[in-house]
Amino acid sequence: MMEGRTTNRFNMQYDNIVFNAIYLSLQQEIKGITANAIIINNMKASTNNQTIPINLPTAGLIVIKDNKLLLAFSKNKKAWYLPGGKVDAGETSIQSLQREIREELNIELKTELLTFYCHIKAAAYGEPDNVIMTQDCFLYELHEQIEASNEIEAVAYFSYKNYLQEAAVVGGVVEVFENLIRDCILQ
């Protein structure tokens, strides 16, 4: 009889050890799955031949002068786009826009002169096909002098017609032009 109790006690201890080992193994597996999900979310991933979309939040500046839209030519992407850029973790769209405009055009934006205009969603130019750019666009009445930084090759004002004749046409910029024309801000 004593033998049975010892065996049972031993079996219970053994079962607890096995249970704890399985439990710890599952925890590690779950952590690994979570870590992999984060990695996959931040890069191009395919499942069953379908690409997982990746959201790229950005903020863009809309400046109108003489019925034309201000655009900046990126040395890296070789295209004209709205001044602005990616929203970093912990930033609001306005904070991001202020930082990006300071970096690109050496201008300190006055927040009281920024007016939210629209939110657009388009394929992110120069990125993999699954990267979708979402952009909060703000109207701004520019009085400051523009001094393009090293990453900006040029700045210029474009009519919609002239922009469409460029070698590289960015979908998000086209959407902004179309919104501005629809709302009679541009003709």
XYZ file of N, CA and C in Angstrom:
561
model
N 0.813 -1.180 0.000
C 0.000 0.000 0.000
C 0.863 1.253 0.000
N 1.918 1.247 0.836
C 2.824 2.387 0.864
C 3.447 2.615 -0.498
N 3.741 1.483 -1.132
C 4.361 1.581 -2.445
C 3.469 2.360 -3.405
N 2.176 2.090 -3.369
C 1.226 2.768 -4.248
C 1.189 4.256 -4.000
N 1.229 4.636 -2.720
C 1.204 6.066 -2.397
C 2.460 6.758 -2.904
N 3.594 6.124 -2.714
C 4.846 6.697 -3.186
C 4.806 6.847 -4.694
N 4.346 5.807 -5.348
C 4.258 5.858 -6.804
C 3.301 6.969 -7.219
N 2.164 7.070 -6.559
C 1.205 8.120 -6.908
C 1.790 9.506 -6.657
N 2.448 9.659 -5.494
C 3.070 10.937 -5.182
C 4.142 11.256 -6.219
N 4.938 10.242 -6.575
C 5.967 10.420 -7.599
C 5.316 10.775 -8.938
N 4.261 10.051 -9.288
C 3.563 10.321 -10.547
C 2.987 11.735 -10.561
N 2.431 12.166 -9.419
C 1.869 13.521 -9.344
C 2.968 14.566 -9.511
N 4.114 14.338 -8.865
C 5.219 15.280 -9.008
C 5.721 15.291 -10.447
N 5.843 14.097 -11.015
C 6.285 13.980 -12.404
C 5.287 14.685 -13.328
N 3.985 14.441 -13.088
C 2.947 15.087 -13.901
C 3.032 16.610 -13.788
N 3.278 17.118 -12.580
C 3.419 18.566 -12.393
C 4.615 19.112 -13.154
N 5.721 18.380 -13.124
C 6.921 18.802 -13.855
C 6.632 18.836 -15.348
N 5.990 17.779 -15.846
C 5.647 17.722 -17.270
C 4.683 18.852 -17.618
N 3.655 19.037 -16.770
C 2.684 20.103 -17.010
C 3.375 21.467 -17.059
N 4.249 21.735 -16.085
C 4.962 23.014 -16.055
C 5.851 23.192 -17.281
N 6.498 22.111 -17.694
C 7.359 22.182 -18.885
C 6.529 22.495 -20.124
N 5.383 21.825 -20.248
C 4.497 22.084 -21.394
C 3.977 23.515 -21.334
N 3.567 23.955 -20.135
C 3.050 25.309 -19.950
C 4.096 26.352 -20.343
N 5.334 26.177 -19.856
C 6.406 27.116 -20.191
C 6.712 27.093 -21.682
N 6.686 25.903 -22.258
C 6.931 25.773 -23.693
C 5.858 26.513 -24.493
N 4.603 26.361 -24.073
C 3.503 27.062 -24.756
C 3.644 28.577 -24.609
N 4.023 29.026 -23.407
C 4.229 30.463 -23.208
C 5.290 30.991 -24.168
N 6.400 30.271 -24.290
C 7.471 30.693 -25.201
C 6.972 30.703 -26.640
N 6.177 29.686 -26.984
C 5.644 29.603 -28.337
C 4.723 30.791 -28.615
N 3.877 31.120 -27.637
C 2.966 32.259 -27.798
C 3.766 33.546 -27.941
N 4.800 33.709 -27.105
C 5.649 34.899 -27.225
C 6.296 34.956 -28.600
N 6.753 33.810 -29.081
C 7.366 33.743 -30.405
C 6.381 34.096 -31.497
N 5.158 33.579 -31.372
C 4.118 33.889 -32.360
C 3.824 35.378 -32.345
N 3.695 35.952 -31.142
C 3.435 37.388 -31.027
C 4.572 38.186 -31.646
N 5.806 37.807 -31.337
C 6.959 38.516 -31.908
C 6.968 38.388 -33.421
N 6.669 37.183 -33.923
C 6.620 36.996 -35.376
C 5.501 37.811 -36.005
N 4.360 37.914 -35.316
C 3.245 38.705 -35.845
C 3.643 40.165 -35.956
N 4.386 40.657 -34.981
C 4.852 42.046 -35.028
C 5.817 42.233 -36.190
N 6.729 41.292 -36.356
C 7.694 41.380 -37.462
C 6.968 41.341 -38.795
N 6.033 40.400 -38.926
C 5.286 40.277 -40.185
C 4.493 41.541 -40.455
N 3.918 42.138 -39.421
C 3.134 43.355 -39.603
C 3.987 44.502 -40.118
N 5.271 44.476 -39.854
C 6.150 45.569 -40.254
C 6.948 45.279 -41.516
N 6.627 44.232 -42.215
C 7.322 43.935 -43.458
C 6.358 43.283 -44.431
N 6.789 43.129 -45.659
C 5.946 42.482 -46.660
C 5.806 41.013 -46.291
N 4.558 40.551 -46.248
C 4.310 39.154 -45.912
C 3.258 38.600 -46.856
N 3.359 37.333 -47.163
C 2.397 36.696 -48.052
C 1.786 35.487 -47.375
N 0.479 35.328 -47.574
C -0.212 34.149 -47.108
C -1.171 33.739 -48.206
N -1.086 32.497 -48.597
C -1.961 31.992 -49.659
C -1.951 32.911 -50.873
N -0.789 33.361 -51.256
C -0.603 34.244 -52.414
C -1.303 35.593 -52.262
N -1.686 35.961 -51.051
C -2.278 37.272 -50.808
C -1.294 38.095 -49.987
N -1.125 39.338 -50.361
C -0.195 40.207 -49.656
C -0.931 40.924 -48.530
N -0.315 40.969 -47.373
C -0.896 41.655 -46.223
C -0.614 43.144 -46.371
N -1.659 43.997 -46.361
C -1.422 45.438 -46.494
C -0.751 46.015 -45.248
N 0.130 46.956 -45.461
C 0.813 47.653 -44.371
C 0.451 49.126 -44.467
N -0.019 49.685 -43.366
C -0.431 51.086 -43.314
C 0.769 51.977 -42.997
N 0.936 53.033 -43.776
C 2.018 53.994 -43.567
C 1.396 55.366 -43.299
N 1.232 55.743 -42.016
C 0.621 57.040 -41.711
C 1.581 58.193 -42.008
N 1.069 59.216 -42.688
C 1.870 60.381 -43.057
C 1.054 61.652 -42.864
N 1.731 62.780 -42.981
C 1.077 64.087 -42.929
C 1.639 64.928 -44.066
N 0.766 65.670 -44.733
C 1.190 66.474 -45.876
C 0.731 67.918 -45.767
N 1.534 68.804 -46.322
C 1.259 70.238 -46.294
C 0.716 70.679 -47.648
N -0.412 71.383 -47.619
C -1.012 71.924 -48.836
C -0.851 73.438 -48.806
N -0.066 73.938 -49.756
C 0.129 75.383 -49.907
C -0.293 75.742 -51.327
N -1.196 76.710 -51.443
C -1.704 77.154 -52.742
C -1.201 78.569 -53.009
N -0.703 78.778 -54.226
C -0.268 80.113 -54.641
C -0.564 80.245 -56.136
N -1.238 81.308 -56.515
C -1.570 81.555 -57.923
C -2.241 80.342 -58.563
N -3.180 79.745 -57.838
C -3.956 78.602 -58.322
C -3.078 77.374 -58.623
N -1.966 77.260 -57.910
C -1.056 76.121 -58.075
C -0.713 75.549 -56.703
N -0.344 74.267 -56.696
C -0.026 73.532 -55.475
C 1.482 73.399 -55.307
N 1.970 73.694 -54.102
C 3.392 73.550 -53.795
C 3.748 72.070 -53.662
N 4.789 71.652 -54.389
C 5.294 70.284 -54.292
C 6.805 70.315 -54.109
N 7.322 69.270 -53.497
C 8.766 69.134 -53.275
C 9.257 67.924 -54.059
N 10.444 68.043 -54.660
C 11.031 66.929 -55.412
C 12.012 66.199 -54.513
N 11.707 64.939 -54.232
C 12.542 64.116 -53.363
C 13.717 63.541 -54.140
N 14.928 63.763 -53.623
C 16.122 63.177 -54.249
C 16.071 61.652 -54.175
N 15.531 61.127 -53.081
C 15.492 59.673 -52.883
C 14.486 58.981 -53.785
N 13.309 59.557 -53.916
C 12.241 58.888 -54.664
C 12.096 59.401 -56.087
N 12.798 60.464 -56.416
C 12.763 61.024 -57.781
C 11.335 61.307 -58.240
N 10.573 61.981 -57.373
C 9.194 62.333 -57.695
C 8.802 63.585 -56.918
N 7.795 64.283 -57.442
C 7.223 65.440 -56.766
C 6.121 64.950 -55.831
N 6.098 65.481 -54.617
C 5.088 65.071 -53.646
C 4.794 66.236 -52.716
N 3.733 66.098 -51.909
C 3.427 67.127 -50.912
C 4.552 67.173 -49.887
N 4.986 68.350 -49.490
C 5.949 68.419 -48.391
C 5.330 67.764 -47.149
N 6.128 67.047 -46.410
C 5.643 66.342 -45.226
C 6.326 65.000 -45.138
N 5.706 64.068 -44.436
C 6.312 62.750 -44.343
C 5.665 61.858 -43.316
N 6.402 60.829 -42.930
C 5.896 59.778 -42.046
C 5.639 60.299 -40.636
N 4.569 59.778 -40.039
C 4.251 60.070 -38.643
C 4.987 59.036 -37.797
N 5.870 59.502 -36.924
C 6.614 58.603 -36.042
C 5.742 58.181 -34.865
N 6.101 57.064 -34.238
C 5.375 56.564 -33.067
C 5.316 57.652 -32.000
N 4.140 57.855 -31.441
C 3.957 58.847 -30.386
C 3.691 60.256 -30.880
N 3.737 60.472 -32.188
C 3.490 61.802 -32.756
C 2.051 61.928 -33.239
N 1.546 63.146 -33.215
C 0.293 63.443 -33.897
C 0.648 63.832 -35.328
N -0.357 63.920 -36.177
C -0.111 64.344 -37.560
C 0.496 65.739 -37.601
N 0.007 66.624 -36.755
C 0.521 68.004 -36.744
C 1.969 68.037 -36.267
N 2.295 67.288 -35.224
C 3.681 67.238 -34.747
C 4.600 66.694 -35.829
N 4.145 65.657 -36.504
C 4.928 65.076 -37.597
C 5.138 66.094 -38.708
N 4.067 66.784 -39.073
C 4.155 67.773 -40.146
C 5.126 68.894 -39.774
N 5.049 69.373 -38.551
C 5.981 70.421 -38.110
C 7.427 69.940 -38.215
N 7.683 68.730 -37.739
C 9.046 68.182 -37.783
C 9.515 68.011 -39.223
N 8.686 67.399 -40.062
C 9.069 67.138 -41.453
C 9.297 68.435 -42.235
N 8.450 69.429 -42.035
C 8.605 70.696 -42.765
C 9.859 71.426 -42.286
N 10.146 71.323 -41.003
C 11.390 71.902 -40.479
C 12.591 71.218 -41.141
N 12.540 69.883 -41.267
C 13.643 69.120 -41.866
C 13.761 69.356 -43.370
N 12.632 69.422 -44.075
C 12.650 69.515 -45.540
C 12.776 70.942 -46.067
N 12.044 71.871 -45.436
C 11.950 73.231 -45.984
C 12.485 74.305 -45.049
N 13.002 73.899 -43.891
C 13.537 74.848 -42.901
C 12.522 75.924 -42.524
N 11.291 75.485 -42.302
C 10.209 76.395 -41.912
C 9.606 75.903 -40.601
N 9.379 76.838 -39.687
C 8.664 76.545 -38.445
C 7.190 76.858 -38.686
N 6.379 75.819 -38.848
C 4.952 76.027 -39.096
C 4.270 76.580 -37.849
N 3.377 77.513 -38.068
C 2.563 78.058 -36.978
C 1.279 77.231 -36.924
N 1.095 76.485 -35.836
C -0.045 75.563 -35.750
C -1.383 76.274 -35.901
N -1.458 77.515 -35.458
C -2.732 78.242 -35.569
C -3.096 78.555 -37.024
N -2.125 78.442 -37.939
C -2.394 78.681 -39.363
C -2.640 77.383 -40.139
N -2.518 76.238 -39.464
C -2.784 74.945 -40.102
C -4.269 74.621 -40.003
N -4.856 74.218 -41.122
C -6.260 73.820 -41.153
C -6.357 72.429 -41.763
N -6.937 71.487 -41.014
C -7.109 70.148 -41.571
C -7.993 70.255 -42.804
N -7.557 69.605 -43.891
C -8.326 69.656 -45.135
C -8.930 68.300 -45.494
N -8.097 67.263 -45.577
C -8.623 65.959 -45.982
C -7.699 64.837 -45.523
N -8.224 63.640 -45.619
C -7.459 62.428 -45.332
C -7.489 61.601 -46.605
N -6.321 61.235 -47.109
C -6.270 60.440 -48.337
C -5.634 59.085 -48.061
N -5.893 58.171 -48.976
C -5.348 56.812 -48.880
C -4.958 56.404 -50.291
N -3.685 56.042 -50.470
C -3.196 55.677 -51.806
C -1.992 54.753 -51.665
N -1.632 54.113 -52.760
C -0.413 53.302 -52.776
C 0.767 54.213 -52.440
N 1.661 53.735 -51.592
C 2.830 54.528 -51.192
C 3.860 54.479 -52.319
N 4.113 55.614 -52.933
C 5.026 55.695 -54.070
C 6.432 55.259 -53.659
N 7.031 54.386 -54.467
C 8.397 53.940 -54.208
C 8.510 52.856 -53.155
N 7.373 52.369 -52.659
C 7.355 51.309 -51.649
C 6.785 50.039 -52.281
N 6.929 48.883 -51.602
C 6.306 47.659 -52.123
C 4.795 47.859 -52.314
N 4.208 47.065 -53.197
C 2.796 47.219 -53.558
C 1.837 47.131 -52.382
N 2.212 46.419 -51.325
C 1.300 46.237 -50.198
C 1.345 47.390 -49.189
N 2.196 48.381 -49.408
C 2.289 49.511 -48.475
C 1.301 50.590 -48.915
N 0.357 50.888 -48.023
C -0.680 51.877 -48.291
C -0.397 53.116 -47.450
N -0.262 54.255 -48.131
C -0.020 55.520 -47.456
C -1.371 56.139 -47.100
N -1.518 56.482 -45.829
C -2.667 57.272 -45.404
C -2.102 58.617 -44.988
N -2.756 59.688 -45.412
C -2.167 61.005 -45.171
C -3.217 62.001 -44.710
N -2.925 62.637 -43.570
C -3.704 63.783 -43.128
C -3.098 65.001 -43.802
N -3.924 65.735 -44.543
C -3.439 66.893 -45.308
C -3.954 68.180 -44.674
N -3.056 69.144 -44.540
C -3.371 70.404 -43.881
C -3.101 71.574 -44.816
N -4.079 72.474 -44.916
C -3.894 73.717 -45.668
C -3.071 74.673 -44.818
N -2.236 75.464 -45.484
C -1.385 76.420 -44.777
C -1.142 77.617 -45.677
N -1.292 78.799 -45.106
C -0.985 80.022 -45.850
C 0.477 80.366 -45.575
N 1.309 80.115 -46.560
C 2.755 80.257 -46.400
C 3.196 81.712 -46.547
N 3.880 82.207 -45.521
C 4.487 83.543 -45.562
C 6.004 83.432 -45.415
N 6.454 82.285 -44.937
C 7.871 82.064 -44.673
C 8.637 81.793 -45.965
N 9.938 82.054 -45.919
C 10.832 81.775 -47.047
C 11.246 80.305 -47.007
N 11.119 79.616 -48.131
C 11.492 78.205 -48.214
C 12.986 78.078 -48.480
N 13.644 77.216 -47.693
C 15.045 76.856 -47.919
C 15.109 75.332 -47.936
N 15.105 74.756 -49.127
C 15.086 73.295 -49.253
C 16.327 72.673 -48.620
N 16.117 71.546 -47.937
C 17.225 70.829 -47.290
C 17.924 69.925 -48.296
N 18.898 69.168 -47.806
C 19.673 68.267 -48.670
C 18.840 67.162 -49.302
N 17.770 66.730 -48.610
C 16.960 65.634 -49.157
C 15.981 66.106 -50.231
N 15.817 67.413 -50.348
C 14.901 67.990 -51.339
C 15.720 68.623 -52.452
N 15.476 68.158 -53.669
C 16.202 68.694 -54.823
C 15.635 70.037 -55.274
N 14.302 70.184 -55.180
C 13.660 71.418 -55.633
C 12.260 71.516 -55.049
N 11.727 72.719 -55.035
C 10.318 72.957 -54.718
C 9.741 73.799 -55.846
N 8.478 73.565 -56.158
C 7.837 74.313 -57.240
C 6.328 74.235 -57.072
N 5.643 75.188 -57.691
C 4.181 75.204 -57.701
C 3.706 74.615 -59.022
N 2.697 73.727 -58.940
C 2.186 73.033 -60.115
C 0.686 73.222 -60.270
N 0.255 73.371 -61.526
C -1.163 73.198 -61.838
C -1.364 71.691 -61.984
N -2.607 71.260 -61.924
C -2.894 69.833 -62.074
C -2.448 69.345 -63.451
N -2.742 70.127 -64.466
C -2.388 69.759 -65.843
C -0.868 69.584 -65.982
N -0.105 70.514 -65.440
C 1.364 70.417 -65.519
C 1.898 69.228 -64.723
N 1.287 68.969 -63.573
C 1.748 67.846 -62.753
C 1.575 66.520 -63.494
N 0.455 66.367 -64.173
C 0.184 65.112 -64.888
C 1.168 64.860 -66.026
N 1.917 65.867 -66.439
C 2.904 65.714 -67.508
C 4.275 65.287 -66.978
N 4.417 65.189 -65.661
C 5.689 64.779 -65.058
C 5.970 63.301 -65.341
N 7.246 62.937 -65.338
C 7.652 61.545 -65.594
C 7.109 60.599 -64.524
N 7.126 61.029 -63.274
C 6.601 60.219 -62.169
C 5.419 60.956 -61.556
N 4.266 60.320 -61.576
C 3.053 60.904 -61.003
C 2.662 60.056 -59.793
N 2.527 60.694 -58.641
C 2.243 60.013 -57.381
C 0.730 60.019 -57.134
N 0.171 58.827 -56.891
C -1.274 58.687 -56.708
C -1.852 59.570 -55.622
N -1.169 59.689 -54.502
C -1.660 60.525 -53.409
C -1.740 61.992 -53.794
N -0.778 62.462 -54.572
C -0.779 63.866 -55.022
C -1.942 64.087 -55.986
N -2.188 63.124 -56.863
C -3.324 63.218 -57.794
C -4.623 63.321 -57.004
N -4.767 62.499 -55.966
C -5.978 62.533 -55.145
C -6.156 63.895 -54.478
N -5.075 64.480 -53.981
C -5.159 65.806 -53.365
C -5.582 66.839 -54.407
N -4.950 66.827 -55.581
C -5.339 67.748 -56.655
C -6.834 67.615 -56.959
N -7.305 66.379 -57.116
C -8.716 66.154 -57.454
C -9.645 66.664 -56.363
N -9.275 66.475 -55.096
C -10.073 67.012 -53.986
C -10.105 68.536 -54.024
N -8.951 69.154 -54.258
C -8.871 70.620 -54.298
C -9.706 71.186 -55.448
N -9.693 70.516 -56.581
C -10.497 70.962 -57.730
C -11.981 70.750 -57.437
N -12.331 69.588 -56.907
C -13.729 69.290 -56.551
C -14.285 70.328 -55.583
N -13.468 70.742 -54.613
C -13.907 71.697 -53.592
C -13.707 73.152 -54.015
N -13.351 73.371 -55.282
C -13.166 74.714 -55.865
C -12.077 75.526 -55.171
N -11.096 74.848 -54.596
C -9.936 75.531 -54.015
C -8.924 75.783 -55.121
N -8.841 74.847 -56.065
C -8.057 75.021 -57.296
C -9.018 74.939 -58.473
N -8.609 75.582 -59.566
C -9.443 75.509 -60.781
C -8.778 74.652 -61.816
